[in-house]
């Protein structure tokens, strides 16, 4: 067994080790805080006085490529990182280690110049993160890719608040110039512009509320040349809450008409009356702007043609036979039965077998003529008024 003196000696030795560890720790903290005196000696003191990476012993007189081995990146006094001159050249890109690089305009895979952050693991694994700083509307967009076992993934473009928009139903869609018709609340992407809000790419577009259900959008050339044009707000079950019809003038001004939706006797959901955009939502429109950006980030006039206007099916007059009976009094029904028995067999058969009567059919003309003769035009039109139900 160890004697009491041996135990005391062991405890003292352990205590001395802790004291030494504490002293070294404090020295490191002083270096990180920049608190070491200029006259202090030792390695830690020397490090505290370094002005740049070339004064680190490993980097003394080192070439840029040597400094890159330690993940320094650009190094030297230049603010620009070394170039990845061809981002699609496998031989070149696999030779570069961890660090910060730049790439120039004109690469096949990316629209404009930017920087690349590389994380290198070993001879056959690395990841690249590209961020574009040049190229107009694409500025700030990001791509990533990975390399392993001789295989390089394609560049994957990341979707963000700059190249997507959220529609009135909460779904993410590809962005471009977007105008939110009816929106009255700004956010980080959209600014108020009359009867709606415009995103950055649609600055200069504004909307006027002409009358109930009618809006005039000016400042664009019409709808975007391709892709989606407008997204309609929907209820919780996915049903559309309104329909729109558009008309684009020669100068690109778009007239938008917003309609309520009804279900006609044929079972179709069709446009009915003009209504304003509901207060709790908006209608995003994807537009074609007069100016666009070329591959070098310069603004040029748009040469693309806008997409066609949006059309909808409107309510076509038709009347349920059941509605006619329901609107009649008992006395009117008696008269109708007597008078209608005198029409031809063909029309009687059509009335007997139909569920509703189209207002442009011969049967409707016969019915209305008979009713006008018995009760006058006003009552005839009341009995034969168009039938529809509010869409659910």
Short mmCIF file of C-alpha atoms in Angstrom, two decimals:
data_model
loop_
_atom_site.label_atom_id
_atom_site.label_comp_id
_atom_site.label_asym_id
_atom_site.label_seq_id
_atom_site.Cartn_x
_atom_site.Cartn_y
_atom_site.Cartn_z
CA UNK A 1 0.00 0.00 0.00
CA UNK A 2 1.08 3.54 -0.72
CA UNK A 3 2.22 5.54 2.27
CA UNK A 4 0.58 8.82 3.25
CA UNK A 5 3.63 10.70 1.96
CA UNK A 6 3.30 9.03 -1.48
CA UNK A 7 -0.37 9.93 -1.68
CA UNK A 8 0.41 13.56 -0.82
CA UNK A 9 3.11 13.66 -3.50
CA UNK A 10 0.71 12.28 -6.13
CA UNK A 11 -1.94 14.84 -5.24
CA UNK A 12 0.60 17.66 -5.44
CA UNK A 13 1.80 16.46 -8.86
CA UNK A 14 -1.78 16.41 -10.16
CA UNK A 15 -2.38 19.88 -8.75
CA UNK A 16 0.75 21.17 -10.50
CA UNK A 17 -0.53 19.77 -13.81
CA UNK A 18 -3.83 21.61 -13.40
CA UNK A 19 -2.00 24.84 -12.62
CA UNK A 20 0.11 24.46 -15.76
CA UNK A 21 -2.99 23.68 -17.87
CA UNK A 22 -4.75 26.74 -16.50
CA UNK A 23 -1.75 28.92 -17.34
CA UNK A 24 -1.60 27.63 -20.93
CA UNK A 25 -5.34 28.10 -21.33
CA UNK A 26 -5.12 31.70 -20.20
CA UNK A 27 -2.30 32.33 -22.67
CA UNK A 28 -4.47 31.01 -25.52
CA UNK A 29 -7.38 33.18 -24.40
CA UNK A 30 -5.08 36.21 -24.28
CA UNK A 31 -3.99 35.54 -27.85
CA UNK A 32 -7.57 35.28 -29.06
CA UNK A 33 -8.40 38.52 -27.26
CA UNK A 34 -5.27 40.27 -28.54
CA UNK A 35 -4.15 40.93 -25.01
CA UNK A 36 -0.51 39.74 -25.03
CA UNK A 37 2.11 42.44 -24.49
CA UNK A 38 4.44 43.27 -27.37
CA UNK A 39 7.45 42.36 -25.25
CA UNK A 40 6.19 38.95 -24.21
CA UNK A 41 8.29 36.05 -25.43
CA UNK A 42 7.29 32.59 -26.52
CA UNK A 43 5.35 31.10 -29.42
CA UNK A 44 2.00 32.43 -28.27
CA UNK A 45 3.36 35.94 -27.97
CA UNK A 46 4.82 35.77 -31.48
CA UNK A 47 1.48 34.66 -32.91
CA UNK A 48 -0.28 37.59 -31.28
CA UNK A 49 1.88 40.01 -33.25
CA UNK A 50 1.23 38.53 -36.72
CA UNK A 51 -0.09 40.94 -39.35
CA UNK A 52 -0.93 38.41 -42.08
CA UNK A 53 -0.84 34.73 -42.87
CA UNK A 54 2.64 34.87 -44.42
CA UNK A 55 4.11 35.39 -40.93
CA UNK A 56 2.83 32.01 -39.76
CA UNK A 57 5.87 29.67 -39.74
CA UNK A 58 4.23 27.15 -42.08
CA UNK A 59 3.41 29.92 -44.56
CA UNK A 60 6.66 31.93 -44.43
CA UNK A 61 7.52 32.62 -48.05
CA UNK A 62 4.90 30.11 -49.16
CA UNK A 63 3.27 30.28 -52.57
CA UNK A 64 -0.45 30.87 -52.86
CA UNK A 65 -1.08 27.19 -53.60
CA UNK A 66 0.70 26.17 -50.39
CA UNK A 67 -1.48 28.49 -48.33
CA UNK A 68 -4.57 27.01 -49.99
CA UNK A 69 -3.67 23.63 -48.52
CA UNK A 70 -4.62 25.04 -45.16
CA UNK A 71 -7.94 26.40 -46.41
CA UNK A 72 -6.79 30.01 -46.46
CA UNK A 73 -8.43 30.67 -49.83
CA UNK A 74 -7.45 33.88 -51.59
CA UNK A 75 -4.39 34.79 -49.49
CA UNK A 76 -1.90 37.52 -50.53
CA UNK A 77 -2.93 41.17 -50.54
CA UNK A 78 -5.43 40.75 -53.35
CA UNK A 79 -9.14 40.88 -52.43
CA UNK A 80 -9.96 38.52 -55.29
CA UNK A 81 -9.76 34.74 -54.85
CA UNK A 82 -7.98 32.57 -57.43
CA UNK A 83 -10.06 31.65 -60.47
CA UNK A 84 -11.79 28.40 -61.27
CA UNK A 85 -11.49 29.28 -64.93
CA UNK A 86 -13.72 26.51 -66.26
CA UNK A 87 -16.25 25.16 -63.78
CA UNK A 88 -17.09 22.26 -66.13
CA UNK A 89 -13.51 21.10 -66.73
CA UNK A 90 -13.18 17.90 -64.68
CA UNK A 91 -9.38 17.81 -64.84
CA UNK A 92 -9.08 21.33 -63.46
CA UNK A 93 -11.80 21.36 -60.85
CA UNK A 94 -10.70 18.08 -59.26
CA UNK A 95 -7.17 19.47 -58.72
CA UNK A 96 -8.29 22.35 -56.50
CA UNK A 97 -8.34 21.86 -52.74
CA UNK A 98 -10.43 23.45 -49.99
CA UNK A 99 -10.71 27.20 -50.22
CA UNK A 100 -12.44 30.19 -51.76
CA UNK A 101 -12.37 30.57 -55.56
CA UNK A 102 -13.93 32.78 -58.19
CA UNK A 103 -15.48 31.98 -61.55
CA UNK A 104 -16.04 34.23 -64.55
CA UNK A 105 -18.94 35.11 -66.80
CA UNK A 106 -19.46 32.74 -69.72
CA UNK A 107 -19.59 29.40 -67.88
CA UNK A 108 -21.98 26.93 -69.51
CA UNK A 109 -23.65 25.93 -66.27
CA UNK A 110 -24.20 29.28 -64.55
CA UNK A 111 -25.54 32.62 -65.74
CA UNK A 112 -22.91 35.02 -64.34
CA UNK A 113 -19.66 35.47 -62.39
CA UNK A 114 -19.39 34.69 -58.70
CA UNK A 115 -17.53 32.84 -55.95
CA UNK A 116 -17.12 29.17 -55.08
CA UNK A 117 -16.61 27.75 -51.61
CA UNK A 118 -15.00 24.29 -51.79
CA UNK A 119 -14.89 21.72 -49.03
CA UNK A 120 -12.26 19.06 -49.92
CA UNK A 121 -12.11 15.72 -48.09
CA UNK A 122 -9.58 13.64 -49.92
CA UNK A 123 -8.53 12.65 -53.42
CA UNK A 124 -12.01 11.77 -54.59
CA UNK A 125 -14.51 13.80 -52.52
CA UNK A 126 -15.46 17.48 -52.40
CA UNK A 127 -18.47 19.79 -52.46
CA UNK A 128 -18.82 23.18 -54.18
CA UNK A 129 -21.19 26.02 -53.31
CA UNK A 130 -21.53 28.69 -56.03
CA UNK A 131 -22.98 32.15 -55.32
CA UNK A 132 -23.50 34.49 -58.27
CA UNK A 133 -22.63 38.16 -57.80
CA UNK A 134 -22.99 39.30 -61.42
CA UNK A 135 -25.86 38.83 -63.80
CA UNK A 136 -28.79 41.18 -63.15
CA UNK A 137 -31.87 39.41 -61.80
CA UNK A 138 -29.84 36.25 -61.05
CA UNK A 139 -27.50 38.11 -58.69
CA UNK A 140 -27.27 36.33 -55.32
CA UNK A 141 -28.57 32.98 -56.58
CA UNK A 142 -26.87 29.79 -55.40
CA UNK A 143 -25.93 26.41 -56.90
CA UNK A 144 -24.29 23.35 -55.31
CA UNK A 145 -22.68 20.13 -56.54
CA UNK A 146 -20.68 17.20 -55.16
CA UNK A 147 -17.86 14.94 -56.43
CA UNK A 148 -17.09 11.38 -55.35
CA UNK A 149 -15.44 8.35 -56.93
CA UNK A 150 -14.96 10.09 -60.26
CA UNK A 151 -18.59 11.26 -60.56
CA UNK A 152 -19.59 14.93 -60.50
CA UNK A 153 -23.25 15.76 -59.90
CA UNK A 154 -24.91 18.40 -62.10
CA UNK A 155 -25.15 21.86 -60.60
CA UNK A 156 -28.33 22.09 -58.54
CA UNK A 157 -29.95 25.49 -58.45
CA UNK A 158 -31.38 26.45 -55.07
CA UNK A 159 -34.80 28.05 -54.83
CA UNK A 160 -35.03 31.08 -52.54
CA UNK A 161 -37.02 34.24 -51.98
CA UNK A 162 -35.32 35.83 -54.99
CA UNK A 163 -36.31 33.32 -57.66
CA UNK A 164 -39.61 32.04 -56.25
CA UNK A 165 -42.86 33.57 -55.12
CA UNK A 166 -45.63 32.33 -52.83
CA UNK A 167 -49.05 32.40 -54.45
CA UNK A 168 -52.34 33.27 -52.76
CA UNK A 169 -52.77 29.64 -51.71
CA UNK A 170 -49.38 29.36 -49.99
CA UNK A 171 -47.64 27.35 -52.73
CA UNK A 172 -44.15 28.17 -53.99
CA UNK A 173 -43.90 28.97 -57.70
CA UNK A 174 -41.10 30.02 -60.02
CA UNK A 175 -40.78 33.77 -59.88
CA UNK A 176 -39.99 36.51 -62.36
CA UNK A 177 -41.83 39.84 -62.56
CA UNK A 178 -44.83 39.23 -60.26
CA UNK A 179 -47.74 41.57 -59.54
CA UNK A 180 -50.14 40.61 -56.75
CA UNK A 181 -53.48 42.04 -57.85
CA UNK A 182 -55.59 43.14 -54.90
CA UNK A 183 -52.83 42.73 -52.30
CA UNK A 184 -52.53 45.68 -49.90
CA UNK A 185 -49.77 44.43 -47.62
CA UNK A 186 -46.05 44.78 -48.35
CA UNK A 187 -43.41 42.19 -47.51
CA UNK A 188 -39.69 41.76 -48.16
CA UNK A 189 -40.31 41.06 -51.86
CA UNK A 190 -43.39 43.10 -52.80
CA UNK A 191 -44.05 46.86 -52.60
CA UNK A 192 -47.40 48.65 -52.87
CA UNK A 193 -48.23 49.84 -56.40
CA UNK A 194 -51.83 51.04 -56.59
CA UNK A 195 -54.39 48.24 -56.38
CA UNK A 196 -51.76 45.59 -55.62
CA UNK A 197 -48.06 44.99 -54.95
CA UNK A 198 -45.07 44.47 -57.29
CA UNK A 199 -41.91 42.47 -56.63
CA UNK A 200 -38.42 43.76 -57.48
CA UNK A 201 -38.50 42.47 -61.09
CA UNK A 202 -41.89 44.14 -61.64
CA UNK A 203 -40.95 47.59 -60.33
CA UNK A 204 -42.74 50.18 -62.46
CA UNK A 205 -45.91 48.09 -62.77
CA UNK A 206 -49.01 49.50 -61.12
CA UNK A 207 -52.72 48.64 -61.02
CA UNK A 208 -55.86 50.78 -61.01
CA UNK A 209 -59.22 49.67 -59.62
CA UNK A 210 -61.49 50.91 -62.43
CA UNK A 211 -64.83 49.68 -61.07
CA UNK A 212 -66.26 46.68 -59.26
CA UNK A 213 -64.37 43.62 -60.49
CA UNK A 214 -62.36 45.51 -63.13
CA UNK A 215 -58.63 46.33 -62.77
CA UNK A 216 -56.15 47.89 -65.18
CA UNK A 217 -52.49 46.76 -64.85
CA UNK A 218 -49.96 48.96 -66.65
CA UNK A 219 -46.17 49.06 -66.97
CA UNK A 220 -45.67 45.56 -68.44
CA UNK A 221 -45.94 44.08 -71.95
CA UNK A 222 -48.55 41.51 -71.01
CA UNK A 223 -48.12 38.05 -69.51
CA UNK A 224 -44.74 36.29 -69.28
CA UNK A 225 -43.58 34.67 -72.51
CA UNK A 226 -43.79 31.16 -70.99
CA UNK A 227 -44.85 29.30 -67.85
CA UNK A 228 -47.78 30.15 -65.62
CA UNK A 229 -49.69 33.42 -66.08
CA UNK A 230 -52.00 33.75 -63.07
CA UNK A 231 -52.98 31.74 -60.02
CA UNK A 232 -56.49 31.99 -58.57
CA UNK A 233 -57.15 31.88 -54.82
CA UNK A 234 -58.79 28.70 -53.58
CA UNK A 235 -60.87 27.68 -50.60
CA UNK A 236 -59.80 25.05 -48.09
CA UNK A 237 -61.16 22.21 -50.23
CA UNK A 238 -59.22 23.39 -53.29
CA UNK A 239 -62.15 24.99 -55.13
CA UNK A 240 -61.48 28.29 -56.89
CA UNK A 241 -62.99 31.33 -55.20
CA UNK A 242 -63.22 33.43 -58.36
CA UNK A 243 -62.45 33.42 -62.08
CA UNK A 244 -60.66 36.03 -64.19
CA UNK A 245 -60.74 37.11 -67.79
CA UNK A 246 -58.04 39.36 -69.29
CA UNK A 247 -57.62 41.66 -72.27
CA UNK A 248 -54.17 42.98 -73.26
CA UNK A 249 -53.90 46.25 -75.20
CA UNK A 250 -51.25 47.03 -77.81
CA UNK A 251 -49.13 48.88 -75.24
CA UNK A 252 -49.13 45.89 -72.88
CA UNK A 253 -51.75 47.22 -70.46
CA UNK A 254 -53.80 44.32 -69.07
CA UNK A 255 -57.46 44.72 -68.15
CA UNK A 256 -58.44 42.07 -65.61
CA UNK A 257 -62.08 41.23 -64.87
CA UNK A 258 -62.82 39.19 -61.75
CA UNK A 259 -66.01 37.12 -61.57
CA UNK A 260 -67.93 35.18 -58.99
CA UNK A 261 -68.46 31.48 -59.76
CA UNK A 262 -71.79 29.69 -60.10
CA UNK A 263 -72.82 26.19 -61.17
CA UNK A 264 -75.11 26.21 -64.20
CA UNK A 265 -77.86 23.66 -64.99
CA UNK A 266 -75.33 21.69 -67.04
CA UNK A 267 -73.16 21.21 -63.94
CA UNK A 268 -70.38 23.55 -65.11
CA UNK A 269 -68.66 26.06 -62.81
CA UNK A 270 -68.84 29.29 -64.80
CA UNK A 271 -68.26 33.02 -64.45
CA UNK A 272 -71.24 35.06 -63.31
CA UNK A 273 -71.08 38.56 -61.80
CA UNK A 274 -68.15 40.97 -61.51
CA UNK A 275 -66.66 41.07 -58.00
CA UNK A 276 -63.58 42.63 -56.41
CA UNK A 277 -60.63 40.47 -55.40
CA UNK A 278 -61.55 39.12 -51.93
CA UNK A 279 -59.96 41.21 -49.15
CA UNK A 280 -58.17 38.27 -47.55
CA UNK A 281 -56.29 37.17 -50.66
CA UNK A 282 -54.76 38.32 -53.97
CA UNK A 283 -54.26 37.16 -57.56
CA UNK A 284 -50.59 36.85 -58.61
CA UNK A 285 -49.90 37.76 -62.24
CA UNK A 286 -46.63 36.74 -63.94
CA UNK A 287 -45.61 39.49 -66.36
CA UNK A 288 -43.33 40.30 -69.29
CA UNK A 289 -41.34 43.49 -68.63
CA UNK A 290 -40.16 46.00 -71.28
CA UNK A 291 -36.54 45.56 -70.17
CA UNK A 292 -34.68 42.35 -69.32
CA UNK A 293 -31.09 41.40 -68.43
CA UNK A 294 -28.64 39.67 -70.77
CA UNK A 295 -25.96 37.14 -69.78
CA UNK A 296 -23.54 39.92 -68.87
CA UNK A 297 -25.96 41.71 -66.57
CA UNK A 298 -26.81 44.53 -68.99
CA UNK A 299 -30.38 45.73 -69.39
CA UNK A 300 -31.77 45.27 -72.91
CA UNK A 301 -35.18 45.66 -74.48
CA UNK A 302 -37.42 42.59 -74.35
CA UNK A 303 -38.01 40.91 -77.71
CA UNK A 304 -40.16 37.99 -76.50
CA UNK A 305 -43.89 37.87 -77.22
CA UNK A 306 -46.36 37.77 -74.31
CA UNK A 307 -48.69 34.83 -73.80
CA UNK A 308 -52.32 34.91 -74.86
CA UNK A 309 -55.04 36.37 -72.67
CA UNK A 310 -57.06 34.32 -70.20
CA UNK A 311 -60.67 33.53 -71.12
CA UNK A 312 -63.45 31.87 -69.13
CA UNK A 313 -66.85 30.35 -69.79
CA UNK A 314 -69.70 32.63 -68.75
CA UNK A 315 -73.14 31.63 -67.53
CA UNK A 316 -75.33 30.61 -70.48
CA UNK A 317 -79.03 31.20 -69.80
CA UNK A 318 -80.98 28.04 -69.02
CA UNK A 319 -83.87 27.34 -66.67
CA UNK A 320 -84.59 24.22 -64.64
CA UNK A 321 -88.09 22.88 -65.34
CA UNK A 322 -88.50 22.35 -61.61
CA UNK A 323 -87.83 26.07 -61.03
CA UNK A 324 -90.65 26.99 -63.41
CA UNK A 325 -93.13 24.86 -61.46
CA UNK A 326 -91.85 26.16 -58.15
CA UNK A 327 -92.29 29.80 -59.20
CA UNK A 328 -95.92 29.32 -60.39
CA UNK A 329 -98.97 29.70 -58.25
CA UNK A 330 -101.47 26.86 -58.24
CA UNK A 331 -103.78 28.83 -60.55
CA UNK A 332 -100.94 29.59 -62.96
CA UNK A 333 -100.02 25.91 -63.03
CA UNK A 334 -103.59 24.98 -63.98
CA UNK A 335 -103.63 27.52 -66.83
CA UNK A 336 -100.18 26.39 -68.01
CA UNK A 337 -101.24 22.73 -68.17
CA UNK A 338 -104.34 23.60 -70.19
CA UNK A 339 -102.61 25.93 -72.64
CA UNK A 340 -99.54 23.79 -73.12
CA UNK A 341 -101.64 20.80 -74.10
CA UNK A 342 -102.40 22.64 -77.34
CA UNK A 343 -98.79 22.82 -78.58
CA UNK A 344 -97.32 20.21 -80.92
CA UNK A 345 -96.44 16.71 -79.77
CA UNK A 346 -92.72 17.33 -80.34
CA UNK A 347 -92.56 20.31 -77.99
CA UNK A 348 -94.72 18.53 -75.42
CA UNK A 349 -92.31 15.59 -75.53
CA UNK A 350 -89.29 17.88 -75.12
CA UNK A 351 -90.88 19.55 -72.09
CA UNK A 352 -91.82 16.21 -70.59
CA UNK A 353 -88.31 14.70 -70.92
CA UNK A 354 -86.02 17.65 -70.30
CA UNK A 355 -84.44 18.65 -66.98
CA UNK A 356 -83.79 22.23 -68.02
CA UNK A 357 -84.60 24.47 -70.99
CA UNK A 358 -81.93 26.40 -72.92
CA UNK A 359 -83.04 29.96 -73.61
CA UNK A 360 -81.95 29.67 -77.24
CA UNK A 361 -84.13 26.59 -77.93
CA UNK A 362 -87.49 26.53 -79.79
CA UNK A 363 -89.14 25.13 -76.66
CA UNK A 364 -88.14 28.22 -74.66
CA UNK A 365 -89.59 30.55 -77.33
CA UNK A 366 -92.89 28.65 -77.26
CA UNK A 367 -93.05 28.68 -73.45
CA UNK A 368 -92.31 32.39 -73.20
CA UNK A 369 -94.81 33.32 -75.94
CA UNK A 370 -97.55 31.37 -74.20
CA UNK A 371 -96.74 32.91 -70.81
CA UNK A 372 -96.56 36.46 -72.20
CA UNK A 373 -100.02 35.98 -73.71
CA UNK A 374 -101.42 34.79 -70.38
CA UNK A 375 -99.56 36.94 -67.79
CA UNK A 376 -97.48 39.58 -69.60
CA UNK A 377 -93.76 39.97 -70.24
CA UNK A 378 -92.73 40.80 -66.68
CA UNK A 379 -94.33 37.69 -65.16
CA UNK A 380 -93.15 35.48 -68.04
CA UNK A 381 -89.56 36.57 -67.47
CA UNK A 382 -89.89 35.93 -63.73
CA UNK A 383 -91.12 32.38 -64.32
CA UNK A 384 -88.41 31.64 -66.90
CA UNK A 385 -85.48 33.41 -65.20
CA UNK A 386 -82.06 31.78 -65.56
CA UNK A 387 -81.33 29.01 -63.06
CA UNK A 388 -77.96 28.59 -61.29
CA UNK A 389 -76.57 27.77 -57.89
CA UNK A 390 -73.74 29.46 -55.98
CA UNK A 391 -70.57 27.42 -56.41
CA UNK A 392 -69.35 25.68 -53.29
#
